[in-house]
Short mmCIF file of C-alpha atoms and ligand atoms in Angstrom, two decimals:
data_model
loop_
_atom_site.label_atom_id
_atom_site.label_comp_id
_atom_site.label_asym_id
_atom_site.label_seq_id
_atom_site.Cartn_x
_atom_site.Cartn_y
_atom_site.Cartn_z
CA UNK G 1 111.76 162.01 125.35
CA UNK G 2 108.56 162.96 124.35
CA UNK G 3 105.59 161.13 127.14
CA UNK G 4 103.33 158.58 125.30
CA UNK G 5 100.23 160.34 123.51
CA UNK G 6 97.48 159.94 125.86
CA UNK G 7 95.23 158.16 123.26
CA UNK G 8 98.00 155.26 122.87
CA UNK G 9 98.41 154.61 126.52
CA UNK G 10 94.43 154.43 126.72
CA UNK G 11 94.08 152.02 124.23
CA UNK G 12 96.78 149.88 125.80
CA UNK G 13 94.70 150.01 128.84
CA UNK G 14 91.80 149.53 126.71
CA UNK G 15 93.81 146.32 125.73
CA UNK G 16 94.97 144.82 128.83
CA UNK G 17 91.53 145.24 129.82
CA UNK G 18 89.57 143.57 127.58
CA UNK G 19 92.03 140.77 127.03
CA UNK G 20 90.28 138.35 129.63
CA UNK G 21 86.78 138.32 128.02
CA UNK G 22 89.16 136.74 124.83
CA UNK G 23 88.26 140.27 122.96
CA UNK G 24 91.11 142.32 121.11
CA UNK G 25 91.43 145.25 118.38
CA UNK G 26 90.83 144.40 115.04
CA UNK G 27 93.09 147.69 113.79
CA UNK G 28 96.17 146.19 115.10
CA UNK G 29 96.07 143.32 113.09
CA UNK G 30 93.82 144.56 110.04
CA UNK G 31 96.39 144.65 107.36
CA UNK G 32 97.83 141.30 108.02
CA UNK G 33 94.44 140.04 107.90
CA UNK G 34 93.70 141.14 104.33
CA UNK G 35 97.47 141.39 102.65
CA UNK G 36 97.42 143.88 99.74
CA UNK G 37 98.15 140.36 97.85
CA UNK G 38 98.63 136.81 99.17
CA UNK G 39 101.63 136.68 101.52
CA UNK G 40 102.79 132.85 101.81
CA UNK G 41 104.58 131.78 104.65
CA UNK G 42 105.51 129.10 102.80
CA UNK G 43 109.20 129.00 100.65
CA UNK G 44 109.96 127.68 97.68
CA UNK G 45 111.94 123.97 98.38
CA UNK G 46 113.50 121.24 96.26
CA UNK G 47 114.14 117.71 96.93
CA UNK G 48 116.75 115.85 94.92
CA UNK G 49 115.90 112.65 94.33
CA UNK G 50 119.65 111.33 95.15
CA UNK G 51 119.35 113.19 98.09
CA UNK G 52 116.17 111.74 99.36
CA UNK G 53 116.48 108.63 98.36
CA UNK G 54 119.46 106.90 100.39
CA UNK G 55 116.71 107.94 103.28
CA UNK G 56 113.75 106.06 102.17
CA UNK G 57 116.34 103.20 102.16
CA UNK G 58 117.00 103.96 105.42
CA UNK G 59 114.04 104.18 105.90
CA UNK G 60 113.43 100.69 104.76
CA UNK G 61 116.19 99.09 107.06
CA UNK G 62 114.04 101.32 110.25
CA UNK G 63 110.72 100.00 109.62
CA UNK G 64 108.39 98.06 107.96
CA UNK G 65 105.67 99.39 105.44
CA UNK G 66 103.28 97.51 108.08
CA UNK G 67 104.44 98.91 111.18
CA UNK G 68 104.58 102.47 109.85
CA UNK G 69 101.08 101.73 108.11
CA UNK G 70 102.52 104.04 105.30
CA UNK G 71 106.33 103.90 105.36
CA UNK G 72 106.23 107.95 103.75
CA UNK G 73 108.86 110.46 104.39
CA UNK G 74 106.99 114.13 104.58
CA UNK G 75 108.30 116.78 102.18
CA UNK G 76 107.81 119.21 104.59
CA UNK G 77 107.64 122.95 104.00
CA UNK G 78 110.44 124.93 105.55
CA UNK G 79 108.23 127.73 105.44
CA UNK G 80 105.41 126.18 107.93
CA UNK G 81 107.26 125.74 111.40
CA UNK G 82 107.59 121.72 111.21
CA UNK G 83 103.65 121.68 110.41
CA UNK G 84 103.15 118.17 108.29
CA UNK G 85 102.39 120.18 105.41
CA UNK G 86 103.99 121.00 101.70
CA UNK G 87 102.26 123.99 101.26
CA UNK G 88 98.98 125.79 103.71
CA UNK G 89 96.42 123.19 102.50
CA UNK G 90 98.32 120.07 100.83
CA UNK G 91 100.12 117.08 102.47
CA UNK G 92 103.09 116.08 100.17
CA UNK G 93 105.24 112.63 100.50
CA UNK G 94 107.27 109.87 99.28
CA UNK G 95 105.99 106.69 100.06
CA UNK G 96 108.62 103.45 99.82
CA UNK G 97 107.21 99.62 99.50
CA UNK G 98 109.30 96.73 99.30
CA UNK G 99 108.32 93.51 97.87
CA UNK G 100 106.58 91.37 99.24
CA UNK G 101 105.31 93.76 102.16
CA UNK G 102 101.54 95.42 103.07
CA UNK G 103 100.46 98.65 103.50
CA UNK G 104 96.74 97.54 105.04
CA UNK G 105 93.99 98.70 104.39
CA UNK G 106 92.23 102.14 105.47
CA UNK G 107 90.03 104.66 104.80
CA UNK G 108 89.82 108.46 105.43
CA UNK G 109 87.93 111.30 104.08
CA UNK G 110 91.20 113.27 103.36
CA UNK G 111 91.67 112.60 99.67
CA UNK G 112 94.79 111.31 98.29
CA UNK G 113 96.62 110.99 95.08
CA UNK G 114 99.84 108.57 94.03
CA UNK G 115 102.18 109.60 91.41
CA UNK G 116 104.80 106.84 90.92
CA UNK G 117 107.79 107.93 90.80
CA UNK G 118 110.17 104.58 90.55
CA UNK G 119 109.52 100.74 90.42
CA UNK G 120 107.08 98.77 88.83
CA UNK G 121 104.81 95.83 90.20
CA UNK G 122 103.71 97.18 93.67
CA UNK G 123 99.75 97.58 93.32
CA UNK G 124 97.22 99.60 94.87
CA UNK G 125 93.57 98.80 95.93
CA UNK G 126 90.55 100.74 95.57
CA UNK G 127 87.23 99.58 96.61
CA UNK G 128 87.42 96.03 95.25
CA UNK G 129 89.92 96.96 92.76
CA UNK G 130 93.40 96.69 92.00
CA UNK G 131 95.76 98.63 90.08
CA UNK G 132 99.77 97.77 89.32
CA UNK G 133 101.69 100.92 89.29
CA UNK G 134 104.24 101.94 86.86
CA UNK G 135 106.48 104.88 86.51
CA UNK G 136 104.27 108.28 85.66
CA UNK G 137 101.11 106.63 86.41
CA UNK G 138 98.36 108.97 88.33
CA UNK G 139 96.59 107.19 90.69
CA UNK G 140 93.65 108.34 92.43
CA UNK G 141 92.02 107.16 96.09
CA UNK G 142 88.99 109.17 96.97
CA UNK G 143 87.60 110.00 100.20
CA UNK G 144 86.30 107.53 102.22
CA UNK G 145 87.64 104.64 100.28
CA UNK G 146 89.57 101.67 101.81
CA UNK G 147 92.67 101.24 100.28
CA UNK G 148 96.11 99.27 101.16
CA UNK G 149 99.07 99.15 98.78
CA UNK G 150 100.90 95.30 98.21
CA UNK G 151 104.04 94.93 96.19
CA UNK G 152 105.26 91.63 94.09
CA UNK G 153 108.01 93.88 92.80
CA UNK G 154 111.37 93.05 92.18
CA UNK G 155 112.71 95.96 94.02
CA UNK G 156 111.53 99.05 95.81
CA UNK G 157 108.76 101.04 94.73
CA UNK G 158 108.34 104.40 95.56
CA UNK G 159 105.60 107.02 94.64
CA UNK G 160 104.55 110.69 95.39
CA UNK G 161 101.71 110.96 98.09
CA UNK G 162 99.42 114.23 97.73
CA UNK G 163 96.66 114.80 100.23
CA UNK G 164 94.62 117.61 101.40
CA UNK G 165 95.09 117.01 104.98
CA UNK G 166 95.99 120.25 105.97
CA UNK G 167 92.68 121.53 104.23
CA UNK G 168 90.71 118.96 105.69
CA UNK G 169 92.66 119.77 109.38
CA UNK G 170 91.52 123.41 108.84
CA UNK G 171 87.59 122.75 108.04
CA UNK G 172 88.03 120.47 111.50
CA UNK G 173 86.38 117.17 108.98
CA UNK G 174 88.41 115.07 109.23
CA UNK G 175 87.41 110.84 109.73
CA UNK G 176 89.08 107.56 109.65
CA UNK G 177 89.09 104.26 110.19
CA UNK G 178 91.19 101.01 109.75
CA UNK G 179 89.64 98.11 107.80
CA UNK G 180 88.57 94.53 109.60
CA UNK G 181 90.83 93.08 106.71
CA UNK G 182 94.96 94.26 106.05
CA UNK G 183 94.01 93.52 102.14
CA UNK G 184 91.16 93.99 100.41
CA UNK G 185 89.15 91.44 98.81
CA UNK G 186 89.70 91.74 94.86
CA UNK G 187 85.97 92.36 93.29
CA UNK G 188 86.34 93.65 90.27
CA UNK G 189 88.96 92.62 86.95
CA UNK G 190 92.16 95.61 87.10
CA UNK G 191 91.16 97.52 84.41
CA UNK G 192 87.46 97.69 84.78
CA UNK G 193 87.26 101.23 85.93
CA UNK G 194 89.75 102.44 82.84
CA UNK G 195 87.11 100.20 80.56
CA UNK G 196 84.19 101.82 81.92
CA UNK G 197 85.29 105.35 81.99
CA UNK G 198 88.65 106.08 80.18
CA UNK G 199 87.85 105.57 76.55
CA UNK G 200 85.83 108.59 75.89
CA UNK G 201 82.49 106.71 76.57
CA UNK G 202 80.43 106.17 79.93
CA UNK G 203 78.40 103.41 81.11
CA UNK G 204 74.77 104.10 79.96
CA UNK G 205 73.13 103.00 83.54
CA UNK G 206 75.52 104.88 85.77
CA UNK G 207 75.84 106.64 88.70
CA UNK G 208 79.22 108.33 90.02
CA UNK G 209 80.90 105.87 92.10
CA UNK G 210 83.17 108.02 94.02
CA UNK G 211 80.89 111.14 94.13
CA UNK G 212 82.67 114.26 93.21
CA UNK G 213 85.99 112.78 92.51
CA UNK G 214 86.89 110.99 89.05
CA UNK G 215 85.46 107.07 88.66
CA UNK G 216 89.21 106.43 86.80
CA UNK G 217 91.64 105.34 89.29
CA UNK G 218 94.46 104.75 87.71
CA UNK G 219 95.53 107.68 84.51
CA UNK G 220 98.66 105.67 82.85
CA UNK G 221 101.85 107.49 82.07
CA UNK G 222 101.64 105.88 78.13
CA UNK G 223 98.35 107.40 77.26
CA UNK G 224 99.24 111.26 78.53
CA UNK G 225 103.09 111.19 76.97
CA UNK G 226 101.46 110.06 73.83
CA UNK G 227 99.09 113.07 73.91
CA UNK G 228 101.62 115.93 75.12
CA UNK G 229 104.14 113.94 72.51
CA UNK G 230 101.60 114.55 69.36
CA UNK G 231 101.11 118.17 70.90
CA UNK G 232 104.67 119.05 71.01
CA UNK G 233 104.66 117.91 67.57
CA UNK G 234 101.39 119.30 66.02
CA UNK G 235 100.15 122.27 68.25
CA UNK G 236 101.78 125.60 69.21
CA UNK G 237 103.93 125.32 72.01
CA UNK G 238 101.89 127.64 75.27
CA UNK G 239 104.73 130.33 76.10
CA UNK G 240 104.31 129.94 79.85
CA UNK G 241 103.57 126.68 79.97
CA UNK G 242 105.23 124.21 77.00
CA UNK G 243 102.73 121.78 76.56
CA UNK G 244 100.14 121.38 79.81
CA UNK G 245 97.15 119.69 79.69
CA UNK G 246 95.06 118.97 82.92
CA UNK G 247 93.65 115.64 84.08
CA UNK G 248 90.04 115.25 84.00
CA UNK G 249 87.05 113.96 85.55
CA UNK G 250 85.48 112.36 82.43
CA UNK G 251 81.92 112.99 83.94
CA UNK G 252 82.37 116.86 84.67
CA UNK G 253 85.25 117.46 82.87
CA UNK G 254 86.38 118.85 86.57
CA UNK G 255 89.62 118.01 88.24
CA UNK G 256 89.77 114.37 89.00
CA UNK G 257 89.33 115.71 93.12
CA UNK G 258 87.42 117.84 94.77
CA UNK G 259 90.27 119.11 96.52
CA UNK G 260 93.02 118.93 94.13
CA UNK G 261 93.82 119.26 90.54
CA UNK G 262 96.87 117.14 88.77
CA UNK G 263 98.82 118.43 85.36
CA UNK G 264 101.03 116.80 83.11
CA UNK G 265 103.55 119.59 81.02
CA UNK G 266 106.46 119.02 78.53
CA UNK G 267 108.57 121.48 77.85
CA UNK G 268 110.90 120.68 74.05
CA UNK G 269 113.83 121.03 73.69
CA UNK G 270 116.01 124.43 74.17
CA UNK G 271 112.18 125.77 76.22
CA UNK G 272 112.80 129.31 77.39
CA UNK G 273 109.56 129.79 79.16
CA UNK G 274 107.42 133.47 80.39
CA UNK G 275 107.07 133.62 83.97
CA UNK G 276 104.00 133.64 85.19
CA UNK G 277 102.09 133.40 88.96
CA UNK G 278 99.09 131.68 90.42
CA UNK G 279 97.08 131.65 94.20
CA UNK G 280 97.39 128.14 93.96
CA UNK G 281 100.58 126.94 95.44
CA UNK G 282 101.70 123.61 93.19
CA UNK G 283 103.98 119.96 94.02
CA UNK G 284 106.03 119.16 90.85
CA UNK G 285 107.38 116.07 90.30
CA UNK G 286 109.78 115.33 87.52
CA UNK G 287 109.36 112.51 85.44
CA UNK G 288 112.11 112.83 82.79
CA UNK G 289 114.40 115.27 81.83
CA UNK G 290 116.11 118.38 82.89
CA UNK G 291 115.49 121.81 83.65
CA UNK G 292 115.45 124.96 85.59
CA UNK G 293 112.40 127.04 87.41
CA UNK G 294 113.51 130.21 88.69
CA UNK G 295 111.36 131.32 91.03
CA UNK G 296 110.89 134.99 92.39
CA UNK G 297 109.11 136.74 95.00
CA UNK G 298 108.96 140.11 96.32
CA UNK G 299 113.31 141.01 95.33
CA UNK G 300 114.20 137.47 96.57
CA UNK G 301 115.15 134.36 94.15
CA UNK G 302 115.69 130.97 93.78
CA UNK G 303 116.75 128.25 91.02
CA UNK G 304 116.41 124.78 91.00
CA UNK G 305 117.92 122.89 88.49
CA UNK G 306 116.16 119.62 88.68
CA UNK G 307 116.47 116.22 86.91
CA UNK G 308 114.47 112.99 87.22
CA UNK G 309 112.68 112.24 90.03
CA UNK G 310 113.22 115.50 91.82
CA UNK G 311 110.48 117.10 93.79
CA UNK G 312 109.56 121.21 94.45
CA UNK G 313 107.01 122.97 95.38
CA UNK G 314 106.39 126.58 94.02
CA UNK G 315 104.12 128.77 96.81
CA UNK G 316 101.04 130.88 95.90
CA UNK G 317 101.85 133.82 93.80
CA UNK G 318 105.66 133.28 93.16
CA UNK G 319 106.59 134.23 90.01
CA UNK G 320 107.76 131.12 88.29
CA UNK G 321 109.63 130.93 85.00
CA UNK G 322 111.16 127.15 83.44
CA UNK G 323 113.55 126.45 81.02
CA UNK G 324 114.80 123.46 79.65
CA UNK G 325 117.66 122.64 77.35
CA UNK G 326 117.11 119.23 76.37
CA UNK G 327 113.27 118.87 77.20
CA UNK G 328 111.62 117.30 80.23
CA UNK G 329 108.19 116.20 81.31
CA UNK G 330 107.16 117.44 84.92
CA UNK G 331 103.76 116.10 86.90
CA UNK G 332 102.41 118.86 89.24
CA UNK G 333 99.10 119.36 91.39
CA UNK G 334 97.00 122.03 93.06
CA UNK G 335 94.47 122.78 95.33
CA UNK G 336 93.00 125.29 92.76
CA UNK G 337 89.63 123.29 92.03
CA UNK G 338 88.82 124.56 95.88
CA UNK G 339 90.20 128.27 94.65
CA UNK G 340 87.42 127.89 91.56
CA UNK G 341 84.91 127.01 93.37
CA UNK G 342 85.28 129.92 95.75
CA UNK G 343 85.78 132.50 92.38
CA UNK G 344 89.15 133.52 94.17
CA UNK G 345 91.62 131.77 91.65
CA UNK G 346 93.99 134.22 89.66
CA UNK G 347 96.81 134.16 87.48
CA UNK G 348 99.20 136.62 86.03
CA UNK G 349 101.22 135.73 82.90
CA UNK G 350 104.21 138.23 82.85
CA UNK G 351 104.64 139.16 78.76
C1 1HN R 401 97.84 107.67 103.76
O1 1HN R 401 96.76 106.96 104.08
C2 1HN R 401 98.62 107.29 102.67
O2 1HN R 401 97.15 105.58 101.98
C3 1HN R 401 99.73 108.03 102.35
O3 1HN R 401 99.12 105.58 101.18
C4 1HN R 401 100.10 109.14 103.06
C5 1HN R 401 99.72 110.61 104.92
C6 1HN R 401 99.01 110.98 106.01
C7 1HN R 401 97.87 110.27 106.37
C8 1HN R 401 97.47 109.17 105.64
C9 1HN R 401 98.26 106.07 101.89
C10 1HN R 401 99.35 109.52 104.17
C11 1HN R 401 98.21 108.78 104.53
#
């Protein structure tokens, strides 16, 4: 055996040595510090909803939506070592209320976002305001808002919690608070906030009421299947994408969150789609329909074939590629309004 060149055992020394003043070399680690291209820990995962669900029941015998504050099961990332996390800067869950229970009142600069997912007649409140939650509505609460969830349902409701906690964990912002009262006083008619904002008009004396994110709180399922419907219809059909159109904050035309952008896609009939990759990692959540994403990164592959109700998540650059025999319509969301604003987003549609 050769003896160890003399200039690698003096940098070890040079290691060791340095080590207690917290100081170490930059050229061991420089690669993995700037990756050719991202490099994800995360992994691509999929959540059947029959699968999941018999645990939010569970779930539901265990505790109550009171106790647990938010009764939410974590869709956590198999990728991230047990972190709390769906992908490195979004929270993703699946929240379960029961009738007649309270989820009181808090507020916390993480945002958050509800996409309902099953049940009708729990309700959410937002600064005053209440909205009743139906299957494939978008719901929005915005930083610092109090907010508690009630439910006159019939049966359970359960919805799809995005947050940008981990963001918000790595920036070191984060601030909360629980309310004096477990519901919110009702101040304003449901509705107002659609009536003020969601018709393609704006109040004349206005200023935004939730800052940077969207004054619409609740984006009903009827109004964006009626759009991507006419679109499957009357447009071309995107080759990547089916039919995708983006929420929007009517007063930038932004994404309805700072931190987070929310799509709605449909994919017809017998959809064979192009693969294609983004930075921004994305939740999906099914809302009807079947399908397939087949999802590829560096040699390795996976493929979900999902139905209603199912949840994945597809990880920053990962090539993904859907298909559909009979048509489906999936919900998805981002943090790629943070990725804009930093000039770093990218995409690659394969041909
Ligand atoms: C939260 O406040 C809600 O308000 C849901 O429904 C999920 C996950 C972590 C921290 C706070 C909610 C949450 C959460």
């Amino acid at each position: 055996m050769n003896a160890p060149h003399p200039a690698a055992l003096e940098r070890e020394q040079l290691n060791r040595d340095m080590a207690p003043l917290n100081l170490s070399p930059l050229w061991e680690v420089l690669h993995a510090l700037v990756p050719r291209e991202p490099a994800t820990p995360c992994l691509p995962a999929h959540w059947k909803y029959g699968e999941v669900r018999p645990f939010l029941m569970r779930a539901a015998e265990a505790i109550t939506a009171e106790e647990a504050v938010r009764r939410v099961l974590i869709l956590k990332n198999p990728g991230l070592g047990g972190q709390a996390a769906i992908t490195q800067s979004l929270f993703a869950g699946l929240q379960l209320i029961m009738p007649g229970e309270v989820a009181p009142s808090h507020r916390h600069t993480q945002s958050a976002l509800r996409f309902i997912v099953e049940g009708t007649g729990a309700h959410t409140a937002v600064d005053g305001e209440r909205t009743s939650m139906k299957p494939g509505d978008f719901i929005i609460t915005p930083s610092w808002t109090f907010h508690d969830h009630g439910s006159q349902a019939q049966g359970p409701v359960i919805w799809l919690d995005g947050l940008d906690i981990p963001m918000i964990r790595f920036f070191d912002a984060g601030f909360s608070e629980n309310d004096v009262n477990k519901s919110q006083a009702v101040t304003r008619a449901e509705g107002s906030s659609m009536a003020r904002y969601g018709h393609n008009m704006a109040p004349v004396q206005h200023d935004a009421p939730f800052g940077k994110t969207s004054p619409i709180f609740s984006y009903p399922y009827d109004r964006t299947r009626e759009a991507l419907e006419r679109l499957e219809r009357d447009a071309p059909i995107d080759e990547w994408d089916g039919v995708k159109l983006r929420y929007v904050n009517p007063l930038t035309g932004g994404a309805p969150m700072p931190t987070m952008a929310t799509f709605m896609q449909k994919l017809p009939a017998g959809f064979e789609g192009k693969g294609s990759r983004q930075t921004d990692g994305a939740v999906y959540s099914v809302v009807e329909g079947e399908g397939v994403a087949l999802i590829e990164r560096n040699g390795q592959s996976w493929r979900f074939e999902f139905g209603p109700r199912d949840h994945f998540v597809i990880p920053s650059w990962h090539t993904a590629r859907f298909s559909s025999k009979r048509g489906c319509v999936l919900f998805s969301f981002s943090d790629r309004p943070v990725h804009q604003a930093l000039g770093i987003h990218k995409e690659e549609r394969l041909s």
